[in-house]
mmCIF file of C-alpha atoms in Angstrom:
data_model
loop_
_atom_site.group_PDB
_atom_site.id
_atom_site.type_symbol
_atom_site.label_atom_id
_atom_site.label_comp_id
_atom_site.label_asym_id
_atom_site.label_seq_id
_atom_site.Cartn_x
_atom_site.Cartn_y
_atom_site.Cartn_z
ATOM 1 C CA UNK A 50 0.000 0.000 0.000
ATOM 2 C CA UNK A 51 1.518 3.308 -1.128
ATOM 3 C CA UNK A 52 2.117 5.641 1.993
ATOM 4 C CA UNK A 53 -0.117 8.220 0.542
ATOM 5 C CA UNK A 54 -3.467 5.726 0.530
ATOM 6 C CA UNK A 55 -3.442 4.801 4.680
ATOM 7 C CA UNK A 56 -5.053 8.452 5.381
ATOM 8 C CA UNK A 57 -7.411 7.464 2.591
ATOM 9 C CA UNK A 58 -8.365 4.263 3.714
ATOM 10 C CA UNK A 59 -8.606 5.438 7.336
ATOM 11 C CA UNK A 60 -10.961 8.338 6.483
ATOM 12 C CA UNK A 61 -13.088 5.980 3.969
ATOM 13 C CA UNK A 62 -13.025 3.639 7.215
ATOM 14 C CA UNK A 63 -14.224 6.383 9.589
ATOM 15 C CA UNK A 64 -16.783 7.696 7.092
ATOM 16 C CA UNK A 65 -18.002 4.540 6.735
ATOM 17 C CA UNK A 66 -18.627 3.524 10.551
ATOM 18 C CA UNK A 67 -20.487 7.314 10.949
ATOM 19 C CA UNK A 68 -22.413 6.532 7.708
ATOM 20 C CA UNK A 69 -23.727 3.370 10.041
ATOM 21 C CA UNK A 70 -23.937 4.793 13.047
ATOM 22 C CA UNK A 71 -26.495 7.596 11.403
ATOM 23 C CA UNK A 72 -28.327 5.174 9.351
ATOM 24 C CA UNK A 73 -29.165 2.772 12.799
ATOM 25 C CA UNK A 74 -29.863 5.950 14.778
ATOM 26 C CA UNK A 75 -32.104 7.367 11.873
ATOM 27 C CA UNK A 76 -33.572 3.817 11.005
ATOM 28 C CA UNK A 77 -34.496 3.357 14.827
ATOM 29 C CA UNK A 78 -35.920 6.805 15.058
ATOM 30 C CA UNK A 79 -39.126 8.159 15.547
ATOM 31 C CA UNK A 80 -41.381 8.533 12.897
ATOM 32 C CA UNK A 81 -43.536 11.102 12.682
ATOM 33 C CA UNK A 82 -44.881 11.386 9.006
ATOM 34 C CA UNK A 83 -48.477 9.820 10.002
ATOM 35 C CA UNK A 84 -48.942 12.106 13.116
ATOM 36 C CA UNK A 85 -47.341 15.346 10.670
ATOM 37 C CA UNK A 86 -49.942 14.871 7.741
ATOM 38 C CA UNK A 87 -52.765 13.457 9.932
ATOM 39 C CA UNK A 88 -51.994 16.919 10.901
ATOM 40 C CA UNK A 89 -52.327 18.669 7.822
ATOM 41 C CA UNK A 90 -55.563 16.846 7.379
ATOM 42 C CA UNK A 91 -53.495 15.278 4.065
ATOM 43 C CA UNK A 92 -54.807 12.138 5.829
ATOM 44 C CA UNK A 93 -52.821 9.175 4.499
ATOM 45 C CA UNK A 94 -53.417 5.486 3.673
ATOM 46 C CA UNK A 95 -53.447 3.143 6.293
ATOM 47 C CA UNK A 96 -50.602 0.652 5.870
ATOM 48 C CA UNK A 97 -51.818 -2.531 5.854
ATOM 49 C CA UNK A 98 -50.510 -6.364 6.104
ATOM 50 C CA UNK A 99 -52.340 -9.740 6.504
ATOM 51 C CA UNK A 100 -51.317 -11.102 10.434
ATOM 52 C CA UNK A 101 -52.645 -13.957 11.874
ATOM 53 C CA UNK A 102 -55.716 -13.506 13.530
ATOM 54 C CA UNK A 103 -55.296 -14.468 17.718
ATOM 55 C CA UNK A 104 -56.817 -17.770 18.441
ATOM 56 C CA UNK A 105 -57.265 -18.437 14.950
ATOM 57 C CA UNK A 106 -55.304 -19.901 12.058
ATOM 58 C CA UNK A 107 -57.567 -17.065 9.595
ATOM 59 C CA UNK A 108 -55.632 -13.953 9.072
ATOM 60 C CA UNK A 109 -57.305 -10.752 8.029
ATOM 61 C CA UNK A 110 -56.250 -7.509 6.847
ATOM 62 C CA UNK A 111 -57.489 -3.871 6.792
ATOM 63 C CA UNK A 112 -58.176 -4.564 3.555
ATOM 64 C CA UNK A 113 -60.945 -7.335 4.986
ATOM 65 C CA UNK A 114 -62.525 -3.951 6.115
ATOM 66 C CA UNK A 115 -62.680 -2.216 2.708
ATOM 67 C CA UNK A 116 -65.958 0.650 3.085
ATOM 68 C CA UNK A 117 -65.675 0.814 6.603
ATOM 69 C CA UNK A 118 -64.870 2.492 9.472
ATOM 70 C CA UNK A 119 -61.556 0.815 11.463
ATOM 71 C CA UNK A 120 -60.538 1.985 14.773
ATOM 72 C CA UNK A 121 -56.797 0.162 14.571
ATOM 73 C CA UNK A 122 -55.862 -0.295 18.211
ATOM 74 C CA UNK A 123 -52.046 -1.554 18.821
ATOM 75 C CA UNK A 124 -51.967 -3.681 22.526
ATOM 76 C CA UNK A 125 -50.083 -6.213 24.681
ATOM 77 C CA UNK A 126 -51.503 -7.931 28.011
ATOM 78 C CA UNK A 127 -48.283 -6.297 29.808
ATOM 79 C CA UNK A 128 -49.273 -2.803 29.203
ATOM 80 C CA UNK A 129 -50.528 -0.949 32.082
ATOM 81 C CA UNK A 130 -52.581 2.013 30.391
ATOM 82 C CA UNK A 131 -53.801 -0.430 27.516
ATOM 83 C CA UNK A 132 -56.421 -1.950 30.904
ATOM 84 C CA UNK A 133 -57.478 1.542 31.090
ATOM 85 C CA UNK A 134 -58.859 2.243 27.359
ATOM 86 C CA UNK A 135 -59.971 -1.524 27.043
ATOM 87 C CA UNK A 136 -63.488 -0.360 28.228
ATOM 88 C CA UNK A 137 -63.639 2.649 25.826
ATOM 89 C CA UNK A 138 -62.230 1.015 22.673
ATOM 90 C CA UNK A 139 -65.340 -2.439 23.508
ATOM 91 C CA UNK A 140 -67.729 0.776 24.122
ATOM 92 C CA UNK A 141 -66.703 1.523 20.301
ATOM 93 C CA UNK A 142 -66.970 -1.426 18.941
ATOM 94 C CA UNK A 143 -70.255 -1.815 20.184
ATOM 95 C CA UNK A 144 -71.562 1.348 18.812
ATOM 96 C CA UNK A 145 -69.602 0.625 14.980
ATOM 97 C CA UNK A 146 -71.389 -2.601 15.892
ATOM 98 C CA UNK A 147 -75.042 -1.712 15.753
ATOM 99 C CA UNK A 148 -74.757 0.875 13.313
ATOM 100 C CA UNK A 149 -73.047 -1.508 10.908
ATOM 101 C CA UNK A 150 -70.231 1.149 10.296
ATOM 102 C CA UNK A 151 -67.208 -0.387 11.146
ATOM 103 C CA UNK A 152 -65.044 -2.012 13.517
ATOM 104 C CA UNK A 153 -62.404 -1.901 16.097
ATOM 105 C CA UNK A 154 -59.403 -3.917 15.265
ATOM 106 C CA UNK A 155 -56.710 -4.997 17.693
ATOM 107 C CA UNK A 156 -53.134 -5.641 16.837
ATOM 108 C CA UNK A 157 -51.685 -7.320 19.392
ATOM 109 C CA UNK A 158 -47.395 -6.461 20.310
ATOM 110 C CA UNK A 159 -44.932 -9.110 21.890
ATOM 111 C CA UNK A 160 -47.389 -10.459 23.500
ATOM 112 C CA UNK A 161 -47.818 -14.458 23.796
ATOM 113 C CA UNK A 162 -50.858 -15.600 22.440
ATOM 114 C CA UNK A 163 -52.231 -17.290 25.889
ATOM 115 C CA UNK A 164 -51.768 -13.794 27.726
ATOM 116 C CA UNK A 165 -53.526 -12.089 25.215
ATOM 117 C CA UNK A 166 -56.079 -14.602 25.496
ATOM 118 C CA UNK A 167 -56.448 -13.783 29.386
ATOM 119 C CA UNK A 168 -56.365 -9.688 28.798
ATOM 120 C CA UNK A 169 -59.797 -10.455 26.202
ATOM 121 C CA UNK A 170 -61.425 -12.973 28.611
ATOM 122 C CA UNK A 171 -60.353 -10.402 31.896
ATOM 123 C CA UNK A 172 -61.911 -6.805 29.942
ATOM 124 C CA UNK A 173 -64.435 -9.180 27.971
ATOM 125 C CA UNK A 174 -63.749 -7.598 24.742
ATOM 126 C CA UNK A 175 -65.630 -8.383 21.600
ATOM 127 C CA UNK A 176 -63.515 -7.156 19.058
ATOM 128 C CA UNK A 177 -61.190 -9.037 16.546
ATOM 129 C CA UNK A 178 -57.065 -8.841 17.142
ATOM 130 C CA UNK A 179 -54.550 -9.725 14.949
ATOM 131 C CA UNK A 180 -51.178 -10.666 16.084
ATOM 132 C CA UNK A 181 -48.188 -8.892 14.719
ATOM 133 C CA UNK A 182 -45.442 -11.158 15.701
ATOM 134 C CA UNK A 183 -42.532 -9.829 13.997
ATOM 135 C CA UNK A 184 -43.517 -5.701 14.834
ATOM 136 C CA UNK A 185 -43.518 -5.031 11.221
ATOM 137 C CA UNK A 186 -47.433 -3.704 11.365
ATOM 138 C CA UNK A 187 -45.902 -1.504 14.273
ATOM 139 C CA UNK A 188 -43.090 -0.403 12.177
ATOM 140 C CA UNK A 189 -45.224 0.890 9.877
ATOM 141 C CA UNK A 190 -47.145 2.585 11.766
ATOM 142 C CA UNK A 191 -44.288 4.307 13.616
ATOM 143 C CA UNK A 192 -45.818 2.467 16.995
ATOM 144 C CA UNK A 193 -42.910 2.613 19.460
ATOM 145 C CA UNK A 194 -45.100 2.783 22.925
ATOM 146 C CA UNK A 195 -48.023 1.367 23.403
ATOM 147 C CA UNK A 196 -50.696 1.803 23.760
ATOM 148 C CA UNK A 197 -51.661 3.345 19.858
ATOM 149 C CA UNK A 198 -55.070 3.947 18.307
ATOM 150 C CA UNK A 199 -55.272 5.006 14.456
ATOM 151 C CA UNK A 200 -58.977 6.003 13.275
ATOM 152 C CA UNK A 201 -59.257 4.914 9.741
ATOM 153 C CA UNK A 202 -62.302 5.958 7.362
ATOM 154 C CA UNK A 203 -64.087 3.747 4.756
ATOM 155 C CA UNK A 204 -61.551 5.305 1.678
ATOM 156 C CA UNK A 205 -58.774 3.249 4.250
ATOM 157 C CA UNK A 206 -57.301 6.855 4.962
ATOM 158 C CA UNK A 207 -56.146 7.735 8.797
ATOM 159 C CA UNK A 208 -58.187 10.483 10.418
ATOM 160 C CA UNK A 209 -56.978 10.707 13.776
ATOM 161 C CA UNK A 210 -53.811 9.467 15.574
ATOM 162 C CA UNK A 211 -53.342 8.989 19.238
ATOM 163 C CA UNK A 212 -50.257 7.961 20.780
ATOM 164 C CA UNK A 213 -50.791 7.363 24.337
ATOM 165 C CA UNK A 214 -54.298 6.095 25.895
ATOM 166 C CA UNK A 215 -57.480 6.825 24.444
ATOM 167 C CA UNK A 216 -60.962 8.289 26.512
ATOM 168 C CA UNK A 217 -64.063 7.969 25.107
ATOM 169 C CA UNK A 218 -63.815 11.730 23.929
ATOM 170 C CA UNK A 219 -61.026 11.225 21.130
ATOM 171 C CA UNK A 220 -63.091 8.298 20.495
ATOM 172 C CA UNK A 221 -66.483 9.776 19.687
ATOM 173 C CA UNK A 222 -64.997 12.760 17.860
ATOM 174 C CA UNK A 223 -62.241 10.343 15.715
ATOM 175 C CA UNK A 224 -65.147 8.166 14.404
ATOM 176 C CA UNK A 225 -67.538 11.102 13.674
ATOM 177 C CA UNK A 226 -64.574 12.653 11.821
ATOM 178 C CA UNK A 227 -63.920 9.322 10.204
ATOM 179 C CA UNK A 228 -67.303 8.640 9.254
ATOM 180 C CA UNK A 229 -67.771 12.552 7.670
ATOM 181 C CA UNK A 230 -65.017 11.893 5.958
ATOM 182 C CA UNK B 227 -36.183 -72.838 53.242
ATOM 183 C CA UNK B 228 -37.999 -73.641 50.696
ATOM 184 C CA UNK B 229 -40.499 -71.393 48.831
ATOM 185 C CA UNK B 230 -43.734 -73.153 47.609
ATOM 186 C CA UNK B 231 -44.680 -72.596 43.606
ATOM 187 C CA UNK B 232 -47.895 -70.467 44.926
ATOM 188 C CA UNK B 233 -45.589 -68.063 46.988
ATOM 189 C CA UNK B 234 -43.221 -67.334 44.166
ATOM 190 C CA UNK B 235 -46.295 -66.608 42.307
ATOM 191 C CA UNK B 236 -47.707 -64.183 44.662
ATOM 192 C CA UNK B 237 -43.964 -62.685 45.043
ATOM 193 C CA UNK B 238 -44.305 -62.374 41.465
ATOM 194 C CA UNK B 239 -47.381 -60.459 40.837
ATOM 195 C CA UNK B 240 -46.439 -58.204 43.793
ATOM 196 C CA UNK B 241 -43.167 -57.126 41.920
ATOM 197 C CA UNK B 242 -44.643 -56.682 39.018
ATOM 198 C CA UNK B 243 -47.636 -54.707 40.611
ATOM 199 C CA UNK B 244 -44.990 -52.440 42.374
ATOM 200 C CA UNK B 245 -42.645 -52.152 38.970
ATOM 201 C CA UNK B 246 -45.613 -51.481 36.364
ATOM 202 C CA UNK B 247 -46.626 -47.662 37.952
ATOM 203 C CA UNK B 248 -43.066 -47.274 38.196
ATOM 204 C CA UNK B 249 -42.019 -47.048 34.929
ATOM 205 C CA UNK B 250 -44.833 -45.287 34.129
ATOM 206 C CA UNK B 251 -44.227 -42.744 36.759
ATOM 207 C CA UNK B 252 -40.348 -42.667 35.390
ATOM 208 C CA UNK B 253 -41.875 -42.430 31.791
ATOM 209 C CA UNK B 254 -43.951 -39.185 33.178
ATOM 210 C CA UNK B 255 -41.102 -37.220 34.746
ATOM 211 C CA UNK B 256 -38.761 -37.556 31.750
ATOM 212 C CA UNK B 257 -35.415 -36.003 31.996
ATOM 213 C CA UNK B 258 -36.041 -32.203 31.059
ATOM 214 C CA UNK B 259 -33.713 -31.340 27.543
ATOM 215 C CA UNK B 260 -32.594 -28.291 29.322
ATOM 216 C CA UNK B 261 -33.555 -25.522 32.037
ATOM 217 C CA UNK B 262 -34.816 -22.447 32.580
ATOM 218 C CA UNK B 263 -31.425 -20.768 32.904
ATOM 219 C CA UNK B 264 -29.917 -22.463 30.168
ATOM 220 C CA UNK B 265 -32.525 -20.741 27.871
ATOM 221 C CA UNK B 266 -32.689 -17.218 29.983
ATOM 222 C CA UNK B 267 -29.381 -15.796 29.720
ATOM 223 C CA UNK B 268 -30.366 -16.300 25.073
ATOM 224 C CA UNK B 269 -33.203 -14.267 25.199
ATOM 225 C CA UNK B 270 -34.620 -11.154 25.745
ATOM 226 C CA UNK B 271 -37.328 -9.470 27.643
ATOM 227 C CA UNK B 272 -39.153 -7.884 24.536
ATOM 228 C CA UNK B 273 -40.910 -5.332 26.831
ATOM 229 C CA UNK B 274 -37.602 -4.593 28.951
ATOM 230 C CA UNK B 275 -35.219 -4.803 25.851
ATOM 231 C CA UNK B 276 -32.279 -6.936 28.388
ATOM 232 C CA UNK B 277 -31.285 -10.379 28.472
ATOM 233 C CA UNK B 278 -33.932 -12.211 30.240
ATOM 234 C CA UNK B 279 -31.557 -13.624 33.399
ATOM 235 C CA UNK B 280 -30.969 -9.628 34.136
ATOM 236 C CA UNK B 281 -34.500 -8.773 34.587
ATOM 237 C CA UNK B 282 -36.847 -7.887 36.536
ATOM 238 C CA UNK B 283 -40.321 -6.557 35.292
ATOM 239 C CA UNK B 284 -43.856 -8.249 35.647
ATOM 240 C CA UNK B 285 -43.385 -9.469 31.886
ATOM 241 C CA UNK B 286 -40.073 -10.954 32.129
ATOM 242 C CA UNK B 287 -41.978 -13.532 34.772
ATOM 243 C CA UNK B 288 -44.376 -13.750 32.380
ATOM 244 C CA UNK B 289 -41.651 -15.241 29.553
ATOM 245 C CA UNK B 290 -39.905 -17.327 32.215
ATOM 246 C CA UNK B 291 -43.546 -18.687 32.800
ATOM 247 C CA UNK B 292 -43.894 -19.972 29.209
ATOM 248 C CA UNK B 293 -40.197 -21.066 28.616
ATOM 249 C CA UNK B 294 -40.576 -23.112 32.222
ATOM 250 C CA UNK B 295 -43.896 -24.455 31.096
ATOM 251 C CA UNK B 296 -42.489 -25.471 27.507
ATOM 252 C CA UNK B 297 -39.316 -27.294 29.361
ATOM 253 C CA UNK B 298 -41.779 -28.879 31.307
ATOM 254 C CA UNK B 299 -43.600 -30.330 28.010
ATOM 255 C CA UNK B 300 -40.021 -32.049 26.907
ATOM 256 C CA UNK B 301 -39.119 -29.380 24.596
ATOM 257 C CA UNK B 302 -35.744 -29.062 23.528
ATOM 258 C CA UNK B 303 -33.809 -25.224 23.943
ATOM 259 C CA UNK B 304 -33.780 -24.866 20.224
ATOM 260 C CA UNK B 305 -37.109 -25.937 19.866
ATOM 261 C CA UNK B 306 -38.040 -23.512 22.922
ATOM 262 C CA UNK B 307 -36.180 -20.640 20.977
ATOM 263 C CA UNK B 308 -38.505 -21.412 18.073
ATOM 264 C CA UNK B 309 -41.828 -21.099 20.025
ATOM 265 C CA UNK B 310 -40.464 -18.078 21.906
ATOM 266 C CA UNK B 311 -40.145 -16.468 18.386
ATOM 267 C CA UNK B 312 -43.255 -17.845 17.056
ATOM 268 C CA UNK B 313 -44.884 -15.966 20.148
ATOM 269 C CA UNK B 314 -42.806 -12.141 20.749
ATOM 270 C CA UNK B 315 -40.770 -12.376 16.913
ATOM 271 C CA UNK B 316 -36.806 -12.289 16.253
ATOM 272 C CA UNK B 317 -36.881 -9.629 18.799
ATOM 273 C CA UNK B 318 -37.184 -12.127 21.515
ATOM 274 C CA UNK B 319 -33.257 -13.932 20.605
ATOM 275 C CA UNK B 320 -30.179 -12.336 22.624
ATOM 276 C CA UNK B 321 -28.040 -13.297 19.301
ATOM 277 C CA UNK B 322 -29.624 -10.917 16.290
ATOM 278 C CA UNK B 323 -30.736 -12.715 12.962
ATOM 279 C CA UNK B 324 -27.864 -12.333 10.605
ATOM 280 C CA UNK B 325 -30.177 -10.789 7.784
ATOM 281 C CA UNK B 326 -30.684 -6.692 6.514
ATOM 282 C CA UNK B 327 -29.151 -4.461 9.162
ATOM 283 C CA UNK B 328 -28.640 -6.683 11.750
ATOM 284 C CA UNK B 329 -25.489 -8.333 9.317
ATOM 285 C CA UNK B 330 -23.482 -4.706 10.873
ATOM 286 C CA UNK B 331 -23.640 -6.380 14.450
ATOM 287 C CA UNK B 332 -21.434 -9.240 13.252
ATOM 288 C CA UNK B 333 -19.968 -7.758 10.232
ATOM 289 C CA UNK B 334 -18.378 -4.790 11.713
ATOM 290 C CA UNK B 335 -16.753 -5.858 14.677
ATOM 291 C CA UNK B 336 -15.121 -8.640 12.135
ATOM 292 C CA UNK B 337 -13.865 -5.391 9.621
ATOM 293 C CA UNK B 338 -12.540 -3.169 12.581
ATOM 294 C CA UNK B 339 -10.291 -6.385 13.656
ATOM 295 C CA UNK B 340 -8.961 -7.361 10.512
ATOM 296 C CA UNK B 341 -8.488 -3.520 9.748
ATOM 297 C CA UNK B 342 -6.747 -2.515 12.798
ATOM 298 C CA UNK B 343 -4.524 -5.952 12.089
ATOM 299 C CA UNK B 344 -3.386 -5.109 8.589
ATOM 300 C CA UNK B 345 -2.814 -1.617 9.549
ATOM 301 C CA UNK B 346 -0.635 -2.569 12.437
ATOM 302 C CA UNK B 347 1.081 -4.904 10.163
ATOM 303 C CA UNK B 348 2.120 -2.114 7.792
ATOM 304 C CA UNK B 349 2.695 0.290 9.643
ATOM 305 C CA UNK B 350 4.328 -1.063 12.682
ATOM 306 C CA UNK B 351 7.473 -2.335 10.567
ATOM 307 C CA UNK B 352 7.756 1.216 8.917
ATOM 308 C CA UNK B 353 7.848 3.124 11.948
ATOM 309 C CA UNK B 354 10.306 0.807 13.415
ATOM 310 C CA UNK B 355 12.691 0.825 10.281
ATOM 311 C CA UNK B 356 12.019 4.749 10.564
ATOM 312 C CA UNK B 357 12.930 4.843 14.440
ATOM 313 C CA UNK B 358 15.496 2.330 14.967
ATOM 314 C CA UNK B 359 16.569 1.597 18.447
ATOM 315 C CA UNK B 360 19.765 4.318 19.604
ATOM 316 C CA UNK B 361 23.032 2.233 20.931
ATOM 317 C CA UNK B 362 23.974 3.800 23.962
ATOM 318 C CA UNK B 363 25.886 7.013 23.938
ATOM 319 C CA UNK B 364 29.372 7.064 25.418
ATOM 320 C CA UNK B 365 28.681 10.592 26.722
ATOM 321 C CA UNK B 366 25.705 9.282 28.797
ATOM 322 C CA UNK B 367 28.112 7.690 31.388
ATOM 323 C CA UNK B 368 28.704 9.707 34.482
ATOM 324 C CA UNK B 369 32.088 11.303 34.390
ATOM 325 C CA UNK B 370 33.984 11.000 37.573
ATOM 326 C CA UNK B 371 36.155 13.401 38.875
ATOM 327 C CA UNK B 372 39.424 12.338 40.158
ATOM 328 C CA UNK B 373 38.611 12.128 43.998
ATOM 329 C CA UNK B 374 35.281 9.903 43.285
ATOM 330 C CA UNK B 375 37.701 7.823 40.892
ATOM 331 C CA UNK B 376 40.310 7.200 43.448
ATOM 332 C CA UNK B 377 37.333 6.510 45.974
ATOM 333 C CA UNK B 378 35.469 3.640 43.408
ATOM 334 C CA UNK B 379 38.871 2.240 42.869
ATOM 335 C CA UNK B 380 39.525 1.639 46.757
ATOM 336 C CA UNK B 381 36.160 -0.067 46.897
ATOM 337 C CA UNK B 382 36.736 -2.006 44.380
ATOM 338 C CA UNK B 383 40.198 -2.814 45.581
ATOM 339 C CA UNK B 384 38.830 -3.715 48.642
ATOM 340 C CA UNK B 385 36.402 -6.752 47.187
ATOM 341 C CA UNK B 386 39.363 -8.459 45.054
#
């Protein structure tokens, strides 16, 4: 190696470990782009992915839900606040129940199947969950804490976002706004 | 002594009724394939986001629940590694997959060694040929003057 190239190679070494380092850090980041044009009311499409359905060997996608009204609700069995909004988000589903407009739909996140089992028997919910085993659902989403609730009208198109635990007051509004949509 | 034919039969059937739920009891409680702490310390609490054997929270008991539970159904560790997967996803091994991004856990660590190693190797031998060990100068011994020379040379005199 001529003496000259070492402070090459050692720069294009170092450049390439920061190049790395950024791309992890920005690849692991928060992502805000739903929440930003949610926002804007430049409401995007909901991402969507067929996941087994819990206690099932069906799986179903948003796209199962096409013309409808889908209150997307992401959950595990160990998460404290997600006992809180159970109540509010079966309150919703029965009222998207009876009026025929919809549905709520959990996701369930690293969560075994038999504890999710016992948080639906415990909060006696009625609604459907999927389970998205490998977080990719999540990822898309830009879910990092849970609990998460994306309102979704019938064009598929995210209305309202709420990161952190839902009362029945986001909840009314979000599906009016999704259903005037 | 002598032990009449109906005795051995009845010594017989006794055995037998005392050996039969023994096996089956010994069939039951099967050697376990591995343990709970075998299989803790290569996972990870996927709420906590630390090895399993470090911690602490309400879910981590929740894990060691199902792993003890699936050692206690005969399961092997690899086969407990695949159901613990199958249940939280990839995030749930200690070891990442070796696929997309993940490949820069193993991949760069590996570089930096062999890097650091051929570097060393060229450029240790060029900055020794460039800074070749110095002899000893003459003019770093002490110079005596002539009283401590006549004084070393009567102590030395004195040991001969």
């Amino acid at each position: 190696m001529k003496r000259s190239a070492v402070p090459f190679v050692a720069i294009l070494a170092v450049a390439a470990l920061v190049g790395l380092l950024v791309y992890g850090v920005a690849a692991r980041g928060e992502d805000k782009t739903i929440d930003e044009a949610v926002a804007k009311q430049d409401y995007p499409q909901a991402p969507s992915r067929a996941l087994p359905v819990l206690g099932s060997d069906a799986t179903a996608s948003l796209e199962d839900y096409e013309g409808q009204v889908v209150v997307l609700n992401f959950w595990a069995s160990w998460c404290d606040p997600c006992k809180d909004e159970a109540p509010v988000l079966e309150a919703a589903q029965k009222r998207l129940e009876e009026s025929g407009d919809g549905t709520v739909l959990g996701v369930t996140y690293r969560d075994a199947t038999s504890d999710s089992k016992d948080f639906i028997e415990e909060f006696g919910l009625t609604y459907p969950s999927v389970r998205d085993v490998d977080g990719k659902l999540a990822e898309d989403y830009g879910t990092r804490a849970l609990p998460e609730t994306f309102v979704i009208d019938r064009q598929g198109r995210i209305v309202a976002v709420s990161r952190g635990t839902v009362d029945q007051g986001f909840i009314d509004a979000a599906i009016d706004k999704a259903l005037a949509t | 002594m002598t032990a009449t034919p109906r005795a051995l039969l009845v010594l017989l059937v006794a055995l037998l009724a005392l050996a039969v739920p023994a096996a089956a009891a010994s069939a039951q409680t099967a050697e376990p394939k591995t343990t709970l702490s075998d299989v803790e310390d290569e996972v990870m609490c996927v709420v906590c986001g630390v090895a399993l054997n470090l911690a602490e929270a309400p879910q981590a008991d929740r894990q060691r629940a199902l792993i003890q539970d699936l050692i206690d159904q005969g399961l092997t560790k690899e086969q407990i590694k695949t159901e613990l997967v199958a249940e939280y996803g990839d995030q749930v091994l200690a070891d990442p997959p070796s696929e997309g991004f993940n490949v820069a856990a193993w991949l760069v660590p590996l570089l930096l060694v062999v890097g650091l190693g051929t570097a060393a190797a060229i450029l240790l031998p060029r900055w020794r040929r460039r800074n070749p060990p110095q002899p000893a100068a003459a003019d770093d011994v002490p110079v005596l003057d002539d009283a401590d020379a006549r004084r070393l040379d009567e102590d030395l005199a004195r040991y001969r």
